Short mmCIF file of C-alpha atoms in Angstrom, two decimals:
data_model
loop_
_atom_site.label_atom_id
_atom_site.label_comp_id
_atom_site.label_asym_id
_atom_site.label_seq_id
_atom_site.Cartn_x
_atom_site.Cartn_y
_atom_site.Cartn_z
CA UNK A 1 -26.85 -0.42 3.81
CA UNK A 2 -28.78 -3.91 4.62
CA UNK A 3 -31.78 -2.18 4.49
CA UNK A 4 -31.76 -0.91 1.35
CA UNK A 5 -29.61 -3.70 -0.14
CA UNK A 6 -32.50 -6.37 0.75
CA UNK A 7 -35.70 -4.09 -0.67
CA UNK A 8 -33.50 -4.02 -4.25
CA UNK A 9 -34.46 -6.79 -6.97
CA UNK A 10 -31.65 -8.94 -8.26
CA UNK A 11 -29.93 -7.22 -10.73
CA UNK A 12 -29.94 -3.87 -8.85
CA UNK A 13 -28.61 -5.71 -5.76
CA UNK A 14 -25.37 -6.40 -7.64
CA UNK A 15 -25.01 -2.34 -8.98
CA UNK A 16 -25.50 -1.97 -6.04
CA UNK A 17 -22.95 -3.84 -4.45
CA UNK A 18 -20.56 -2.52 -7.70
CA UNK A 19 -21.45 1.07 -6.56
CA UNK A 20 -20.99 0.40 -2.72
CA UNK A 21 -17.80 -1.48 -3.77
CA UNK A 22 -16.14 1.29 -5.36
CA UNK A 23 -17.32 3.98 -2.53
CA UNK A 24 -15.48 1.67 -0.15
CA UNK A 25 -12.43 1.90 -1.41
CA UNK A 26 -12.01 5.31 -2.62
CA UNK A 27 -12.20 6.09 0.97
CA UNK A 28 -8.17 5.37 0.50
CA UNK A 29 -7.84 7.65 -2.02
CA UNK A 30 -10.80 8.01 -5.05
CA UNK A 31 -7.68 7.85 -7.46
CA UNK A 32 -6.90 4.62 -6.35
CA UNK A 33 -10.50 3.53 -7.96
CA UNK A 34 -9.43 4.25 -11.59
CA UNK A 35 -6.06 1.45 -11.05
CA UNK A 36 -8.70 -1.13 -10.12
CA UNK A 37 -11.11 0.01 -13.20
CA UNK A 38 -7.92 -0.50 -15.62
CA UNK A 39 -7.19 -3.96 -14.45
CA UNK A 40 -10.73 -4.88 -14.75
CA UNK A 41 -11.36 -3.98 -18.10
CA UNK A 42 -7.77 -5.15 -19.23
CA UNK A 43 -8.71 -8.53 -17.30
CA UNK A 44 -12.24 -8.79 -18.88
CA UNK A 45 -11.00 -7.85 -22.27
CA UNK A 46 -8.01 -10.33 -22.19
CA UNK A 47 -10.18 -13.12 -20.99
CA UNK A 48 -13.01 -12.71 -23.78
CA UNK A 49 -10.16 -12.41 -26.52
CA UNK A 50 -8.25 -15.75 -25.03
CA UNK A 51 -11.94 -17.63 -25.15
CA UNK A 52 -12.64 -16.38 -28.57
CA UNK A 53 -8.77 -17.01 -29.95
CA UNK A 54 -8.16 -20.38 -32.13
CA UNK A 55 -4.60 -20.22 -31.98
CA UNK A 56 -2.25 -21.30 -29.01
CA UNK A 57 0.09 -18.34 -29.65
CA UNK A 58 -2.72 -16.09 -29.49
CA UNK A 59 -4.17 -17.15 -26.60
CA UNK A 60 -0.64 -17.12 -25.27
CA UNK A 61 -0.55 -13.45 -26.22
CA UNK A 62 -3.33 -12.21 -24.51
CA UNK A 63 -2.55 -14.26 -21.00
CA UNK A 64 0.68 -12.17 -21.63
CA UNK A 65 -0.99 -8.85 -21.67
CA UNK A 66 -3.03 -9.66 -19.15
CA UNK A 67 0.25 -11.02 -17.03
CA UNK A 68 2.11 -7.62 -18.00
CA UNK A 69 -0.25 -5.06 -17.13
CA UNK A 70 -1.72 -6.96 -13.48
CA UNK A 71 2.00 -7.65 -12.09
CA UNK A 72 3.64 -4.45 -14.17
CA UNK A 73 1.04 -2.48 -11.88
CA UNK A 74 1.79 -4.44 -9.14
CA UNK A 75 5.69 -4.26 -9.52
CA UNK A 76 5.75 -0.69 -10.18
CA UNK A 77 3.79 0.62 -6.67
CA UNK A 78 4.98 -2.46 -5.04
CA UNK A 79 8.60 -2.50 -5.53
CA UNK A 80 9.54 0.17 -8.01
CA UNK A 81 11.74 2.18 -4.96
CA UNK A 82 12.93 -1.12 -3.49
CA UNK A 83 14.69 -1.99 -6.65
CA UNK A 84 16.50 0.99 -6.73
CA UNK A 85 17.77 0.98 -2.99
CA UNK A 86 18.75 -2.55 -3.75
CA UNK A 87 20.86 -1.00 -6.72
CA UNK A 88 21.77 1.98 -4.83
CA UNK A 89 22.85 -0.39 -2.03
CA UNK A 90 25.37 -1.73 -4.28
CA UNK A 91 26.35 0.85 -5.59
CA UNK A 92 27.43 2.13 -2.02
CA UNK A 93 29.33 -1.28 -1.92
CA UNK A 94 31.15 -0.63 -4.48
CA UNK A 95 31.97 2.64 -3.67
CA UNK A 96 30.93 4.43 -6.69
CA UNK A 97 28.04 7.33 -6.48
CA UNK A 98 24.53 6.65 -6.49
CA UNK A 99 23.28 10.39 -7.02
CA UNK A 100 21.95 9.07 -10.84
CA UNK A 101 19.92 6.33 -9.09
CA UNK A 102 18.26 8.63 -6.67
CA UNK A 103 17.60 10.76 -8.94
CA UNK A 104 14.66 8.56 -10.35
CA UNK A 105 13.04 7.24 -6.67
CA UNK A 106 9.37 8.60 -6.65
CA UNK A 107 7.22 9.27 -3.77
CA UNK A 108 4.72 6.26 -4.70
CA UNK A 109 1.09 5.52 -2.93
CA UNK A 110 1.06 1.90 -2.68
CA UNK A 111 -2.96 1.04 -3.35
CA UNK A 112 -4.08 -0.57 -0.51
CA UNK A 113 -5.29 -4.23 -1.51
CA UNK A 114 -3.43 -4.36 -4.93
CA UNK A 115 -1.43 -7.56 -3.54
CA UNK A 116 -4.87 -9.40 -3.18
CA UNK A 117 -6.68 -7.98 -5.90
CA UNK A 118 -3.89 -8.03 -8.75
CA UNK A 119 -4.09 -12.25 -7.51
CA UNK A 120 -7.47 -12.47 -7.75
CA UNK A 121 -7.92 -11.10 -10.97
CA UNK A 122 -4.98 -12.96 -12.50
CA UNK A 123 -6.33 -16.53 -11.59
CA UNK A 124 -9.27 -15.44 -13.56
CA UNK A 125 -7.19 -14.93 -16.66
CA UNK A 126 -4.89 -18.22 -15.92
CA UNK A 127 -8.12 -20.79 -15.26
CA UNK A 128 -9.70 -19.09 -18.25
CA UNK A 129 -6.52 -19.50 -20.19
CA UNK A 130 -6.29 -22.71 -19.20
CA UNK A 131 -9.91 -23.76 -20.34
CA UNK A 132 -10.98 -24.22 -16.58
CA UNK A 133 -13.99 -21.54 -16.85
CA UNK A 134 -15.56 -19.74 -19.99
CA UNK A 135 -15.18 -15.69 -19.90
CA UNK A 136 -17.81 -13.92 -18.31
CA UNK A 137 -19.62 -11.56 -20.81
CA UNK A 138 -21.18 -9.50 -17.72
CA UNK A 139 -19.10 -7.07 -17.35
CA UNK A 140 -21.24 -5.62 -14.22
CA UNK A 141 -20.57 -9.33 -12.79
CA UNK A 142 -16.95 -9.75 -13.29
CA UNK A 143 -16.17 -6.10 -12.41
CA UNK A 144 -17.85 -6.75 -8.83
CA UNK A 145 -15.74 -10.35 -8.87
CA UNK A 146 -12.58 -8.00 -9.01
CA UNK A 147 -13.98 -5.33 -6.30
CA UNK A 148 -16.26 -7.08 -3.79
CA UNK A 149 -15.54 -5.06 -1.50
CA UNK A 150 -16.31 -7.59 1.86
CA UNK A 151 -13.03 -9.14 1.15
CA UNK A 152 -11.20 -6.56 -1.63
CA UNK A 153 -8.45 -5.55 0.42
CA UNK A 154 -7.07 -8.39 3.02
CA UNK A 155 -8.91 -11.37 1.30
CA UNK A 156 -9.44 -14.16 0.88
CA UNK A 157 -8.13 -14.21 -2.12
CA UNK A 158 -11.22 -15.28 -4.20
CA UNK A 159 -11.50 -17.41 -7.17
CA UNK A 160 -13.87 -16.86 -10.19
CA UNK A 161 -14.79 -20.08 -10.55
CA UNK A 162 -16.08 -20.11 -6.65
CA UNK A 163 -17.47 -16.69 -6.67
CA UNK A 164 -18.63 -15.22 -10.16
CA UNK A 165 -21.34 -18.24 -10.67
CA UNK A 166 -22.83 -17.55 -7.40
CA UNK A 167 -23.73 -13.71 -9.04
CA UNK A 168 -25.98 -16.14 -11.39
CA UNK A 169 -28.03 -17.32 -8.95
CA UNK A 170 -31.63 -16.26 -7.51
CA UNK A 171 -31.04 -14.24 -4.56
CA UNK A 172 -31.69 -15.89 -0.87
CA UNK A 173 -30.77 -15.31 2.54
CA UNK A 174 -31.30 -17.99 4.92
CA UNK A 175 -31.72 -17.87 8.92
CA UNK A 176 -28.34 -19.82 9.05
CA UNK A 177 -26.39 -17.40 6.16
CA UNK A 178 -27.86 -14.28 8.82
CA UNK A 179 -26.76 -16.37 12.23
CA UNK A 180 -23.79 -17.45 10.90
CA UNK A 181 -23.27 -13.75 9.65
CA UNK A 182 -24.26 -11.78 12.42
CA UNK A 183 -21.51 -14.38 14.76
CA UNK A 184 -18.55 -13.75 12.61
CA UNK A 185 -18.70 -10.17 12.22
CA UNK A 186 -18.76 -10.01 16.15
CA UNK A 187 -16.59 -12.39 16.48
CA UNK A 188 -14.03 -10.65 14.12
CA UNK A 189 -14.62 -7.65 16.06
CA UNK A 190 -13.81 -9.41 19.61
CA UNK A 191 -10.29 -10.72 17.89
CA UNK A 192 -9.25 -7.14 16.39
CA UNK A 193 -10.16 -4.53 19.03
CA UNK A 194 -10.13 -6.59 22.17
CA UNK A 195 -7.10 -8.76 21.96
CA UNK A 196 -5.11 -7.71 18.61
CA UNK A 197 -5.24 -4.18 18.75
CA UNK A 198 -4.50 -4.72 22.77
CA UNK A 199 -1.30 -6.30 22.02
CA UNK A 200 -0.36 -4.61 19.52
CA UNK A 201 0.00 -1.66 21.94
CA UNK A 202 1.98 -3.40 24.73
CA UNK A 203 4.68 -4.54 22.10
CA UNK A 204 4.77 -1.75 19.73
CA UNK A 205 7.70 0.20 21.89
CA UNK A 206 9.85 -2.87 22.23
CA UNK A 207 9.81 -3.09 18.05
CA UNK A 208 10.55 0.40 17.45
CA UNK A 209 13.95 0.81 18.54
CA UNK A 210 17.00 -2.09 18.41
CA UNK A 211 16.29 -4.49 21.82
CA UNK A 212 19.19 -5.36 24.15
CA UNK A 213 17.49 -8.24 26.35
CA UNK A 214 16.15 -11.73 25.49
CA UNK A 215 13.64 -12.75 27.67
CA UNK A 216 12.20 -9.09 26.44
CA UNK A 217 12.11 -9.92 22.64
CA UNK A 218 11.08 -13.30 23.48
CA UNK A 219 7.79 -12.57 24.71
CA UNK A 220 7.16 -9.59 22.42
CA UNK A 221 7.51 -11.65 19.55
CA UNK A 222 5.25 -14.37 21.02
CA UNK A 223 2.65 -11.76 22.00
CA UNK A 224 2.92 -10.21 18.11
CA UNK A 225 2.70 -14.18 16.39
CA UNK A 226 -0.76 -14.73 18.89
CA UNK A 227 -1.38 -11.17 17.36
CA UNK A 228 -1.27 -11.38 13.86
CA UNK A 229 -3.04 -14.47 14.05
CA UNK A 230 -6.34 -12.96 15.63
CA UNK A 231 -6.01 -9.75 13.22
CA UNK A 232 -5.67 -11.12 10.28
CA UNK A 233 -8.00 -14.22 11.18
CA UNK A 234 -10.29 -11.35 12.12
CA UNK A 235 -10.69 -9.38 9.00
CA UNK A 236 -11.19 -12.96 7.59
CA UNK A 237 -14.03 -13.75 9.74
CA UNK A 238 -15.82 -10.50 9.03
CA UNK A 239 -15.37 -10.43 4.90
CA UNK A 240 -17.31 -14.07 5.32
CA UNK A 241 -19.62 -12.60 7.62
CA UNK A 242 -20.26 -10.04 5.15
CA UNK A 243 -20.79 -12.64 3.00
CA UNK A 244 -23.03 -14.78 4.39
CA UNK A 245 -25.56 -11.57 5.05
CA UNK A 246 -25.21 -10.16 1.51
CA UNK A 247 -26.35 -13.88 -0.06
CA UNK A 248 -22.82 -15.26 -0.69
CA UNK A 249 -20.45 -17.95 0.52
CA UNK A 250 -17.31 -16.36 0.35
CA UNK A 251 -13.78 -19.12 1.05
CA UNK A 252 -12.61 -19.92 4.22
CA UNK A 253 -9.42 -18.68 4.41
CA UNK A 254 -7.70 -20.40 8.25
CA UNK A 255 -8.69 -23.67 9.39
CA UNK A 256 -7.30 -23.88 13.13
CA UNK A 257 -3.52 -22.72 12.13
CA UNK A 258 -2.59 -21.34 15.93
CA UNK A 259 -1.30 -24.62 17.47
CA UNK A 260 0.17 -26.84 14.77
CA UNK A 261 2.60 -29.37 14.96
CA UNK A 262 4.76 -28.20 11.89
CA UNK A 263 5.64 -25.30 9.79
CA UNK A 264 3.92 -27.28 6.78
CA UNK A 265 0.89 -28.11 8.49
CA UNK A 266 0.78 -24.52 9.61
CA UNK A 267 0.66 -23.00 6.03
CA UNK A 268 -1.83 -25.44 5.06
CA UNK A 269 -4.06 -24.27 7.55
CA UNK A 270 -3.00 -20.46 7.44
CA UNK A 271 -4.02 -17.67 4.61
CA UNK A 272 -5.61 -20.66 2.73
CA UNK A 273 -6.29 -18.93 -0.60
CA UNK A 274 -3.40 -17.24 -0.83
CA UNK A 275 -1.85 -20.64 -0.01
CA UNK A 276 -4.14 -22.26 -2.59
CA UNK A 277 -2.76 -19.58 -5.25
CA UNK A 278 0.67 -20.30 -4.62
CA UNK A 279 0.35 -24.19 -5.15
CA UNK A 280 -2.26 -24.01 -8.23
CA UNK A 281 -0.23 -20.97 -9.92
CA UNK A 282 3.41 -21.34 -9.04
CA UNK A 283 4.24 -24.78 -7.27
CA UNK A 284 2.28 -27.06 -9.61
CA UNK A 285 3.60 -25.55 -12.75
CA UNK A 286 7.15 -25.82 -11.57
CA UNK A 287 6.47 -29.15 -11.56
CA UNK A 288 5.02 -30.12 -7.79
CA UNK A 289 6.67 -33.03 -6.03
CA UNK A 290 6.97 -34.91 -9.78
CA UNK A 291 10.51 -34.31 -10.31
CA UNK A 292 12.23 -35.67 -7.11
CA UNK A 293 13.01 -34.83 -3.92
CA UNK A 294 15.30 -32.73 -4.89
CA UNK A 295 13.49 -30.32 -7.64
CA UNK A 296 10.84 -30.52 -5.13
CA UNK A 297 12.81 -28.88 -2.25
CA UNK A 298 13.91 -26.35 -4.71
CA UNK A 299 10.48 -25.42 -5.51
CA UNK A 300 9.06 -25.33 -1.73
CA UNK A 301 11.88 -22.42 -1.54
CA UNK A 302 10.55 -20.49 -4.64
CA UNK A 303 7.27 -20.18 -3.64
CA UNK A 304 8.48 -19.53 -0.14
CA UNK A 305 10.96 -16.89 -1.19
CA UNK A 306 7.72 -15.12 -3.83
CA UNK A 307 5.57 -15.76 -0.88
CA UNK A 308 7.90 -13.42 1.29
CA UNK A 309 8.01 -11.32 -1.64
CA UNK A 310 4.55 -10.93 -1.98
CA UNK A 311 4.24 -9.07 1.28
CA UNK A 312 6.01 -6.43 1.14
CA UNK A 313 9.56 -4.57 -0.58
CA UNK A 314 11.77 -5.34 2.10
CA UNK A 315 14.84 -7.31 2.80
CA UNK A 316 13.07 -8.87 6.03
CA UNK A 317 10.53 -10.15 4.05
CA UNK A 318 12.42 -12.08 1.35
CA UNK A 319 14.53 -13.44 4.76
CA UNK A 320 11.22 -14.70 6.84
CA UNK A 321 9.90 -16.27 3.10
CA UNK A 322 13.36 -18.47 3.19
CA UNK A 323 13.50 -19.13 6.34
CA UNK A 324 9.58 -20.56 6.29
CA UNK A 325 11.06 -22.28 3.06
CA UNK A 326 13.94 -23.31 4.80
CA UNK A 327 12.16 -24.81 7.86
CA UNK A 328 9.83 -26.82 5.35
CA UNK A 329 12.40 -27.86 3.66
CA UNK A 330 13.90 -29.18 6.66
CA UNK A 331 10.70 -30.82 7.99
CA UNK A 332 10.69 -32.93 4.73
CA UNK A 333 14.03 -33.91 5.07
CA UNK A 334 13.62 -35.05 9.13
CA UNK A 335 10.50 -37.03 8.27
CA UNK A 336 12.07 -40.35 8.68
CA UNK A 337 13.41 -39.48 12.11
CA UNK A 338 9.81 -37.45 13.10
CA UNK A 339 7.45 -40.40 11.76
CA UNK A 340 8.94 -43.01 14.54
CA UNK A 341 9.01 -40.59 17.59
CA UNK A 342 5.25 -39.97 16.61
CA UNK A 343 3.85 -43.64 15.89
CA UNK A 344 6.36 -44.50 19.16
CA UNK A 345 3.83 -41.33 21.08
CA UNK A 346 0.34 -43.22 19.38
CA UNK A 347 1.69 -46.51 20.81
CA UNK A 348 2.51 -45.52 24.03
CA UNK A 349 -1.62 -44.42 24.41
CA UNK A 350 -3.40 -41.42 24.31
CA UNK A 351 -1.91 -39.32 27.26
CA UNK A 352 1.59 -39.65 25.53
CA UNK A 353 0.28 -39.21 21.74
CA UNK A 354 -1.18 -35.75 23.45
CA UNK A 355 1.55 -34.38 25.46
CA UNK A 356 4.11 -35.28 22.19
CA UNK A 357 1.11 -33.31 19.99
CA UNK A 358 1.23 -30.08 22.04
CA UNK A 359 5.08 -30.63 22.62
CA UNK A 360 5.44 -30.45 18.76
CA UNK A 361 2.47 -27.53 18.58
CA UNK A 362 4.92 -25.29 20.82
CA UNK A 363 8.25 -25.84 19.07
CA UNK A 364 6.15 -24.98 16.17
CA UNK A 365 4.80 -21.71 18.16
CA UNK A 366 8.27 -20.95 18.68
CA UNK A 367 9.78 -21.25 15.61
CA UNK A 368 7.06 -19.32 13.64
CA UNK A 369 7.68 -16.52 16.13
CA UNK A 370 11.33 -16.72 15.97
CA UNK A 371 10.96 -16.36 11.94
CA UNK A 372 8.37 -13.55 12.36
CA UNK A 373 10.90 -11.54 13.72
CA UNK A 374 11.73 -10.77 10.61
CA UNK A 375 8.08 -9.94 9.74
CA UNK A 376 7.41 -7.60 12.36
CA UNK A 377 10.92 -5.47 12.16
CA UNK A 378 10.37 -2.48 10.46
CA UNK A 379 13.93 -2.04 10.11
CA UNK A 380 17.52 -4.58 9.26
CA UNK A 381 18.45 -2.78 12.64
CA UNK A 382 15.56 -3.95 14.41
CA UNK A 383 15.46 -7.68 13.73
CA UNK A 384 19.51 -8.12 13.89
CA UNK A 385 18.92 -6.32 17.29
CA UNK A 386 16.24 -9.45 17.90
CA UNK A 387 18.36 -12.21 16.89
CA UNK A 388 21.65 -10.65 18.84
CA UNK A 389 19.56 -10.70 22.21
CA UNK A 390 17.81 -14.09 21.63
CA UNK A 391 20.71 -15.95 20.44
CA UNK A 392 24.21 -14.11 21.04
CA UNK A 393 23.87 -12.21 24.86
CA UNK A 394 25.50 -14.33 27.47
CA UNK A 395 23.20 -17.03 28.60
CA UNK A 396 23.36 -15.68 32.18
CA UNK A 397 20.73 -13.01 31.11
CA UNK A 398 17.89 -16.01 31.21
CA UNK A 399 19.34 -17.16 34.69
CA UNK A 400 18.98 -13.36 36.30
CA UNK A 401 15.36 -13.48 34.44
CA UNK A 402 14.54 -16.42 36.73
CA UNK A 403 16.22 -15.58 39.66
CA UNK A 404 14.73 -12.08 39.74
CA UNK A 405 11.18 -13.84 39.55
CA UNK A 406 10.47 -13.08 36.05
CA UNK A 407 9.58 -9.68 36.29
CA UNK A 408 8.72 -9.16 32.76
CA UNK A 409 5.74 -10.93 33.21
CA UNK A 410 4.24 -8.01 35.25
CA UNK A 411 4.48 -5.93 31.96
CA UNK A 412 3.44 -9.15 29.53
CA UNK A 413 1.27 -10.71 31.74
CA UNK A 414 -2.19 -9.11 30.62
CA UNK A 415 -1.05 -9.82 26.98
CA UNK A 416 -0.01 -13.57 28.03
CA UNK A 417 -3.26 -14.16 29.60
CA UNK A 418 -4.80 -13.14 26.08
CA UNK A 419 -2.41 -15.34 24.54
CA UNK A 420 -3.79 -17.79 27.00
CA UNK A 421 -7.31 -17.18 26.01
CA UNK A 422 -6.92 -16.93 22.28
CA UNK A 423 -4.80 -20.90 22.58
CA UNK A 424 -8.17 -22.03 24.95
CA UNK A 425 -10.73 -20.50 22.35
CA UNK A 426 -9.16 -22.22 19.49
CA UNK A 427 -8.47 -25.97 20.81
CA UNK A 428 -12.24 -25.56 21.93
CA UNK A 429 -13.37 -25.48 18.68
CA UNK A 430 -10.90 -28.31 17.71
CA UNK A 431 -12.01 -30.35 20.45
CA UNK A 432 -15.65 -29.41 20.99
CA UNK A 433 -16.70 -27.68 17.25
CA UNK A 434 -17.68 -24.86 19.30
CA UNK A 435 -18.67 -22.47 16.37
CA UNK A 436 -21.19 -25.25 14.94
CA UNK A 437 -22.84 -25.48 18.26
CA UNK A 438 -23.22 -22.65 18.76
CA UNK A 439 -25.21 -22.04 15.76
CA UNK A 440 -26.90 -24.81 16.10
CA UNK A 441 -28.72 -23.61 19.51
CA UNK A 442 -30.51 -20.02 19.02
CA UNK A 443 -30.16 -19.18 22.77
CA UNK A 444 -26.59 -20.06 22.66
CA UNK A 445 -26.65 -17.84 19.88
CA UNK A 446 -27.98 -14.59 21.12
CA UNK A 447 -26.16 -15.22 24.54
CA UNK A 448 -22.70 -15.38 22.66
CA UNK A 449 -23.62 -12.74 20.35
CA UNK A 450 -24.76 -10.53 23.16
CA UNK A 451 -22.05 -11.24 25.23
CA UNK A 452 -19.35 -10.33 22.05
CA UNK A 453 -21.42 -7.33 21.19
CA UNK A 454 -21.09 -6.17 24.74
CA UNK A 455 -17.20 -6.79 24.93
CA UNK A 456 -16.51 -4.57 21.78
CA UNK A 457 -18.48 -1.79 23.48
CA UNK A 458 -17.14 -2.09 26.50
CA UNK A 459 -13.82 -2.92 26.32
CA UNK A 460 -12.88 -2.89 22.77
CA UNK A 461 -9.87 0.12 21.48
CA UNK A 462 -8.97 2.22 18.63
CA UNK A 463 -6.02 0.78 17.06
CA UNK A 464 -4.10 0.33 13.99
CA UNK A 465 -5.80 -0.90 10.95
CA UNK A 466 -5.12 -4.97 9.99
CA UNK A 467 -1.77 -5.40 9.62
CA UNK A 468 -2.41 -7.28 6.33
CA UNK A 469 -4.20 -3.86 4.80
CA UNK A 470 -0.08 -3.05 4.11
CA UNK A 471 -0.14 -5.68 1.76
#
């Protein structure tokens, strides 16, 4: 595809890229295609009607059409047959019959992607509603905006204002763009079918049946929080690297979010732009942190709760977005006590103000796993069945654990020495920037990029597509 794409001239480069686009994901399902065409050309007409409008209420209009038909879509695929369980749930409660309710559930195709692209699109509509950015005229241009297909269906979750204007622009490739490139898309690889898709397979049994033992669940839910990190960090690191080779910066999308020392700082540094959408589209127009502490709580908890909404139609995912809410919220609230215990760590010199860092950093590994429980359950039975053995099993369970020499660690132990690995590779690059040097040095270059390409061949497996393709 490189080939041909770099012999094209500018503006058959981009139908190109439209074309290729497209092709990419109709390998879904080609009907899937014509959903992404209708929000397009809803999207592009809405946008040039709210530029050309002189009223308020008619640009107010068409942001509502464009609103209606991107999360109608959305809502329908997404959540059409939740809604009715919910109601036929009730129902049951109740005791009164729910044949009339499931008599309208339909066996719905949920478009992979439509989470990230029905955002994308929208923030086009909002910032041009909003008199951020001037409607695009191209339709080529604004329909490849919507499908590029690097990052179409995991993100990041693009803006126009980042990515449309760079569709403007002479084509050029540097050395740096192909370097930089070439040691993402490997490195992506390395994190997916090395590590991820490794552990992935030594905890899928233990999540698909209920779990009677603690020290079990603890570790598998470690193992699947070190692997959703490197799988969806990995799709990530190849839609830039993508990117960079095709002539365009696309947005970063972690920044080091593996060992943090709070829930906050975590989410600042996780999903980014999907982060970024939350807080520009949702947070900020419910008013921020300028209404008191109290408003402001309340609104960390809404986007929370949408945020757990947003991936996926399930009970366990509205509970995992309050309880990230809830642990925020709580954060905020133990600030004065935190602040002290961490100046009292910087004071005390920089052996203490490290040990109380990576103390913090693994309360805050442990916590996001315990909450992820309810991410990776595929059923209520599942996750209570996770909670019951973490929290409720007599306490002597641990104690035989010990005393028995820990013999779970012969079945976890590969997967904790990845875990090991992955926690090693990232404070490297905290500590040491090793990404920028080793892009900086060519033969540290081709040795690492060797060395990954070599890994994937040898030792990488056929696993489950990225988790976040669900989404």
């Amino acid at each position: 595809m490189l080939a041909v794409y770099y012999r094209l001239g500018k503006e058959a480069k981009l139908w190109f890229l439209l074309v290729m686009s497209y092709v990419f994901y109709g390998f879904w399902n080609p009907w899937l295609c014509s959903l992404i065409f209708l929000s397009t050309v809803v999207d592009y007409i809405c946008a040039l009607r709210i530029d050309a409008a002189t009223t308020r209420r008619e640009r107010n209009s068409w942001l509502g059409v464009s609103l209606g038909m991107n999360l109608g879509a959305l809502g329908f695929f997404k959540y059409y047959n939740f809604f009715l369980n919910s109601i036929e749930g009730s129902l049951q409660l109740l005791g009164a019959p729910t044949d009339a309710v499931s008599a309208w559930h339909l066996d719905l195709i949920l478009p992979v992607g439509i989470s990230f692209y029905t955002f994308q699109t929208l923030s086009y509509t909002i910032e041009v509603w909003r008199g951020n950015f001037k409607a695009d005229r191209n339709f080529r241009d604004f329909a490849l905006f919507v499908s590029f297909f690097p990052q179409l269906v995991a993100g990041p979750v693009e803006r126009a204002t980042h990515l449309l204007p760079q569709y403007k622009l002479d084509f050029k490739v540097t050395r740096a763009q192909v370097y930089e490139g070439v040691y993402l898309i490997l490195l992506g690889y390395v994190k997916k079918v090395c590590i991820g898709d490794r552990l992935g397979r030594w905890i899928e049994p233990h999540f698909a049946t209920p779990i009677d033992n603690g020290p079990d669940a603890l570790l598998s839910i470690l193992l699947f929080t070190t692997q959703i990190y490197v799988d969806f960090s990995a799709y990530s690191d190849i839609a830039i690297g993508l990117g960079r080779l095709l002539g365009y910066d696309i947005r970063p999308n972690f920044n080091l979010p593996f060992v943090v020392p709070s829930i906050p700082e975590r989410w600042r540094r996780w999903h980014i732009s999907m982060g970024h959408w939350f807080r520009d589209y949702i947070y900020f127009p419910l008013g921020g942190n300028r209404h008191g502490k109290a408003r402001t709580l309340l609104h960390i908890m809404i986007v929370m709760f949408l945020s757990g909404l947003w991936h996926g139609a399930s009970y366990n995912f509205v509970i995992w977005g309050l309880l990230n809410g809830s642990t925020m919220v709580g954060h905020r609230l133990l600030l004065p006590v935190l602040r002290p215990m961490s100046n009292a760590a910087v004071a005390a010199g920089k052996v203490a103000e490290t040990a109380y860092f990576y103390l913090c950093c693994w309360n805050t590994m442990v916590m996001i796993s315990l909450i992820n429980i309810f991410f990776r359950s595929d059923t209520w039975e599942v996750a209570k069945s996770y909670v019951h053995s973490l929290f409720l099993l007599h306490p002597r369970q641990w104690v035989d654990w010990l005393a028995a020499g820990a013999p779970l660690l012969d079945h976890y132990g590969d997967g904790l020495g990845f875990m090991l690995l992955v926690f090693l590779a990232h404070e490297s690059q905290r500590w040491f920037q090793t990404k920028e040097r080793i892009l900086g040095n060519r033969v540290a270059w081709a040795l690492a990029c060797t060395v990954m390409f070599l890994y994937v061949c040898l030792y990488g497996i056929k696993g489950p597509e990225f988790i976040y393709f669900q989404f």
